[in-house]
């Protein structure tokens, strides 16, 4: 991008899926030094603002920044849609307000590691996510999981408020496999509501920590509310690992409620 700015990008395709400035891209590829300012995207499900589907090996994305709003259906990403790739994403920022009805992430909708694995470093999301009680909302990502390669997220954060239903987290909703969240944090409140039944598995950082997923040297400070399996840091730890991490926000719920972890079926060490 050579430091250039795309200002006032406007996309109005509310009945179409897979909408973004770039619908798909494939590695090997290098994208750097691009700013998108005052963007406004109105789209259907499975959409994002910048790149909706990024696949392939040896991807390098550096210093991409976006500000604005995206309004869509289910599975919405503030900057990226689906990352199914290997390589490095770094120094990248999403200051995008996300209005959605279902699973969504403030930085990326879904991350799947492939090949030699994917690292996301020094990147963050600062926009609020508004879902009207939709499930599976993450301040940074909806889902992060290991595919054929591992995923490592380092020195990254989410600061926007997350308004959702069950399975919502200040940083990520769902994690699984050999993924690592290191030296990262969330500071927004996780505010939940649901039309019918109880709200379950709501965490200040992570809603669901499954498989061999690891959280290390990380924290959350926002208030967290729900009903069942509510945690200041992690709501539902099923086989995951939490170490050297903490939470300071107020936590409220009815069953399996913890200042750090709501339900623990994994490992928690050296945390406070």
Coordinates of C-alpha atoms in Angstrom, one line a residue:
X1 CA 0.0 0.0 0.0
X2 CA 3.0 2.3 0.3
X3 CA 1.3 4.1 3.2
X4 CA -1.7 5.1 1.1
X5 CA -5.2 5.7 2.5
X6 CA -8.5 4.4 1.2
X7 CA -11.1 6.8 2.7
X8 CA -14.9 6.4 2.8
X9 CA -15.1 2.9 1.4
X10 CA -18.9 2.2 1.1
X11 CA -20.3 -1.3 0.3
X12 CA -24.1 -1.8 0.5
X13 CA -25.0 -5.4 -0.3
X14 CA -27.1 -6.6 2.6
X15 CA -28.6 -9.6 0.8
X16 CA -25.2 -11.0 -0.4
X17 CA -22.9 -13.3 1.5
X18 CA -19.1 -13.2 1.4
X19 CA -18.8 -9.5 1.1
X20 CA -15.6 -7.5 1.7
X21 CA -13.2 -5.1 -0.1
X22 CA -11.3 -8.2 -1.2
X23 CA -13.5 -11.3 -1.3
X24 CA -10.6 -13.8 -1.4
X25 CA -6.8 -13.9 -1.6
X26 CA -4.3 -16.7 -1.5
X27 CA -0.7 -17.0 -0.4
X28 CA 2.1 -16.6 -0.9
X29 CA 1.2 -12.9 -0.6
X30 CA 2.5 -9.8 1.1
X31 CA 0.2 -6.9 2.1
X32 CA 1.5 -4.0 4.1
X33 CA 1.1 -0.3 4.9
X34 CA -2.6 0.2 4.1
X35 CA -5.1 2.4 5.9
X36 CA -8.9 2.2 5.5
X37 CA -10.6 5.1 7.1
X38 CA -14.3 5.9 7.7
X39 CA -15.5 2.7 6.0
X40 CA -19.1 1.6 6.0
X41 CA -20.0 -2.0 5.0
X42 CA -23.6 -3.3 5.0
X43 CA -23.5 -7.0 4.1
X44 CA -25.1 -10.4 4.5
X45 CA -23.6 -13.3 6.5
X46 CA -20.0 -14.5 6.3
X47 CA -18.6 -11.1 5.5
X48 CA -15.8 -8.7 6.6
X49 CA -14.4 -5.3 5.7
X50 CA -10.9 -5.9 4.3
X51 CA -10.4 -9.5 3.3
X52 CA -13.1 -12.1 3.7
X53 CA -11.2 -15.4 2.9
X54 CA -7.5 -15.6 3.1
X55 CA -6.0 -19.0 2.3
X56 CA -2.7 -20.6 1.3
X57 CA 0.9 -20.6 2.7
X58 CA 3.5 -17.9 3.4
X59 CA 1.2 -14.9 4.1
X60 CA 2.7 -11.7 5.4
X61 CA 0.4 -8.9 6.5
X62 CA 2.0 -5.9 8.2
X63 CA 0.6 -2.5 9.3
X64 CA -2.9 -2.7 8.0
X65 CA -5.4 -0.4 9.9
X66 CA -9.1 0.1 9.5
X67 CA -11.7 2.4 11.1
X68 CA -15.5 2.4 10.6
X69 CA -18.5 0.2 10.8
X70 CA -19.8 -3.2 9.5
X71 CA -23.4 -4.3 9.7
X72 CA -24.2 -7.8 8.8
X73 CA -25.9 -11.1 9.6
X74 CA -24.1 -14.1 11.1
X75 CA -20.3 -14.8 11.0
X76 CA -19.0 -11.3 10.6
X77 CA -15.4 -10.1 11.0
X78 CA -14.3 -6.5 11.8
X79 CA -11.3 -6.7 9.5
X80 CA -10.8 -10.3 8.3
X81 CA -13.3 -13.0 7.7
X82 CA -11.8 -16.5 7.6
X83 CA -8.0 -17.0 7.9
X84 CA -7.0 -20.5 6.8
X85 CA -3.4 -19.9 6.2
X86 CA 0.2 -20.0 7.5
X87 CA 2.6 -17.0 7.9
X88 CA 2.5 -13.8 10.0
X89 CA 0.0 -11.1 10.6
X90 CA 1.5 -8.2 12.7
X91 CA 1.0 -4.6 13.7
X92 CA -2.6 -4.6 12.4
X93 CA -5.5 -2.8 13.9
X94 CA -9.3 -3.0 13.6
X95 CA -11.1 0.0 15.1
X96 CA -14.4 -1.2 13.5
X97 CA -17.8 -1.3 15.2
X98 CA -19.5 -4.6 14.4
X99 CA -23.2 -4.9 14.3
X100 CA -24.2 -8.6 13.9
X101 CA -26.9 -11.2 14.6
X102 CA -24.7 -14.1 15.4
X103 CA -21.0 -15.4 15.6
X104 CA -18.6 -12.5 15.1
X105 CA -15.1 -11.2 16.0
X106 CA -13.9 -7.6 16.2
X107 CA -10.6 -8.4 14.4
X108 CA -11.3 -11.7 12.6
X109 CA -14.3 -14.0 12.3
X110 CA -12.4 -17.4 12.3
X111 CA -8.8 -18.4 12.4
X112 CA -7.5 -21.9 11.3
X113 CA -3.8 -22.6 11.2
X114 CA -2.4 -24.4 8.2
X115 CA 1.1 -25.5 7.0
X116 CA 3.8 -24.3 9.2
X117 CA 1.3 -22.4 11.4
X118 CA 0.1 -18.8 11.7
X119 CA 1.3 -16.1 14.1
X120 CA -0.7 -13.0 14.9
X121 CA 1.5 -10.5 16.7
X122 CA 1.0 -6.9 18.0
X123 CA -2.5 -6.6 16.7
X124 CA -5.7 -5.5 18.2
X125 CA -9.4 -4.7 17.9
X126 CA -10.9 -1.7 19.6
X127 CA -14.5 -1.5 18.3
X128 CA -17.6 -2.5 20.2
X129 CA -19.6 -5.6 19.0
X130 CA -23.4 -5.3 19.1
X131 CA -25.4 -8.5 18.5
X132 CA -28.7 -8.1 20.2
X133 CA -28.1 -11.3 22.2
X134 CA -26.5 -13.4 19.4
X135 CA -24.3 -16.3 20.5
X136 CA -20.6 -16.9 20.0
X137 CA -19.2 -13.3 20.0
X138 CA -15.5 -12.5 20.6
X139 CA -13.9 -9.1 21.0
X140 CA -11.0 -10.2 18.8
X141 CA -12.1 -13.5 17.2
X142 CA -15.1 -15.8 17.1
X143 CA -13.1 -19.0 16.7
X144 CA -9.4 -19.8 16.8
X145 CA -8.3 -23.4 16.2
X146 CA -5.5 -25.6 15.0
X147 CA -5.8 -27.0 11.6
X148 CA -2.8 -28.6 9.9
X149 CA -0.7 -26.0 11.6
X150 CA -0.8 -24.3 15.0
X151 CA -1.9 -20.8 15.8
X152 CA 0.0 -18.4 18.1
X153 CA -1.4 -15.0 19.1
X154 CA 1.2 -12.8 20.9
X155 CA 1.0 -9.3 22.4
X156 CA -2.5 -8.6 21.1
X157 CA -5.7 -7.2 22.6
X158 CA -9.3 -6.3 22.4
X159 CA -10.7 -3.3 24.2
X160 CA -14.3 -2.9 22.9
X161 CA -17.4 -4.0 24.8
X162 CA -18.9 -7.3 23.7
X163 CA -22.7 -7.4 23.8
X164 CA -23.9 -11.0 23.1
X165 CA -25.5 -14.2 24.4
X166 CA -24.0 -17.6 25.3
X167 CA -20.4 -18.5 24.4
X168 CA -19.2 -14.9 24.3
X169 CA -15.7 -13.8 25.3
X170 CA -13.9 -10.4 25.7
X171 CA -11.1 -11.7 23.4
X172 CA -12.4 -15.0 21.8
X173 CA -15.4 -17.1 21.9
X174 CA -14.1 -20.6 21.0
X175 CA -10.6 -22.1 21.0
X176 CA -9.4 -25.7 20.3
X177 CA -6.3 -27.7 19.4
X178 CA -2.7 -26.5 19.8
X179 CA -3.3 -22.8 19.9
X180 CA -1.6 -20.3 22.2
X181 CA -2.7 -16.9 23.4
X182 CA 0.3 -15.3 25.0
X183 CA 0.8 -11.9 26.6
X184 CA -2.6 -10.7 25.4
X185 CA -5.6 -9.1 27.1
X186 CA -9.2 -7.9 26.9
X187 CA -10.6 -4.8 28.8
X188 CA -14.1 -4.5 27.5
X189 CA -17.2 -5.5 29.4
X190 CA -18.9 -8.7 28.2
X191 CA -22.6 -7.9 28.5
X192 CA -25.0 -10.7 27.8
X193 CA -28.7 -11.3 27.2
X194 CA -30.7 -14.1 25.7
X195 CA -34.4 -14.2 24.7
X196 CA -35.0 -17.8 26.0
X197 CA -33.3 -19.8 28.6
X198 CA -30.0 -19.2 30.5
X199 CA -26.9 -17.5 29.2
X200 CA -24.0 -20.0 29.5
X201 CA -20.2 -19.9 29.0
X202 CA -19.3 -16.3 29.1
X203 CA -15.7 -15.2 29.8
X204 CA -13.7 -12.0 30.2
X205 CA -11.0 -13.3 27.9
X206 CA -12.2 -16.7 26.5
X207 CA -15.6 -18.4 26.6
X208 CA -14.5 -22.0 25.6
X209 CA -10.9 -23.2 26.1
X210 CA -10.9 -26.7 24.6
X211 CA -8.4 -29.4 23.6
X212 CA -4.7 -28.4 24.1
X213 CA -5.4 -24.6 23.9
X214 CA -3.2 -22.5 26.1
X215 CA -3.6 -19.1 27.7
X216 CA -0.4 -17.7 29.2
X217 CA 0.7 -14.3 30.7
X218 CA -2.7 -12.8 29.8
X219 CA -5.5 -11.0 31.6
X220 CA -8.9 -9.4 31.4
X221 CA -10.4 -6.5 33.3
X222 CA -13.9 -6.1 32.1
X223 CA -17.1 -7.0 33.9
X224 CA -18.7 -10.3 32.9
X225 CA -22.3 -11.4 33.4
X226 CA -24.4 -14.4 32.6
X227 CA -26.0 -17.5 34.3
X228 CA -24.1 -20.8 34.0
X229 CA -20.3 -21.3 33.7
X230 CA -19.2 -17.7 33.9
X231 CA -15.5 -16.8 34.4
X232 CA -13.6 -13.6 34.9
X233 CA -10.9 -14.9 32.5
X234 CA -12.2 -18.3 31.1
X235 CA -15.7 -19.5 31.3
X236 CA -15.4 -23.2 30.3
X237 CA -12.0 -24.8 30.5
X238 CA -12.2 -28.3 29.0
X239 CA -8.7 -29.7 28.7
X240 CA -7.0 -26.4 28.2
X241 CA -4.1 -24.8 30.0
X242 CA -4.1 -21.5 31.9
X243 CA -1.0 -20.1 33.5
X244 CA 0.5 -16.8 34.8
X245 CA -2.8 -15.0 34.0
X246 CA -5.4 -13.1 35.9
X247 CA -8.8 -11.3 35.9
X248 CA -9.9 -8.2 37.8
X249 CA -13.5 -7.5 36.5
X250 CA -16.7 -8.1 38.4
X251 CA -18.3 -11.4 37.6
X252 CA -21.9 -12.4 38.1
X253 CA -23.9 -15.6 37.5
X254 CA -25.7 -18.4 39.2
X255 CA -23.8 -21.7 38.7
X256 CA -20.2 -22.5 38.1
X257 CA -19.1 -18.9 38.6
X258 CA -15.4 -18.0 39.2
X259 CA -13.3 -14.9 39.4
X260 CA -10.7 -16.6 37.1
X261 CA -12.4 -19.8 35.7
X262 CA -16.1 -20.7 35.8
X263 CA -15.9 -24.5 35.1
X264 CA -12.4 -26.1 35.1
X265 CA -11.8 -29.4 33.5
X266 CA -8.2 -28.5 32.5
X267 CA -5.1 -27.1 34.1
X268 CA -4.7 -23.9 35.9
X269 CA -1.2 -23.0 37.3
X270 CA 0.5 -20.0 38.8
X271 CA -2.5 -17.8 38.1
X272 CA -4.1 -15.3 40.4

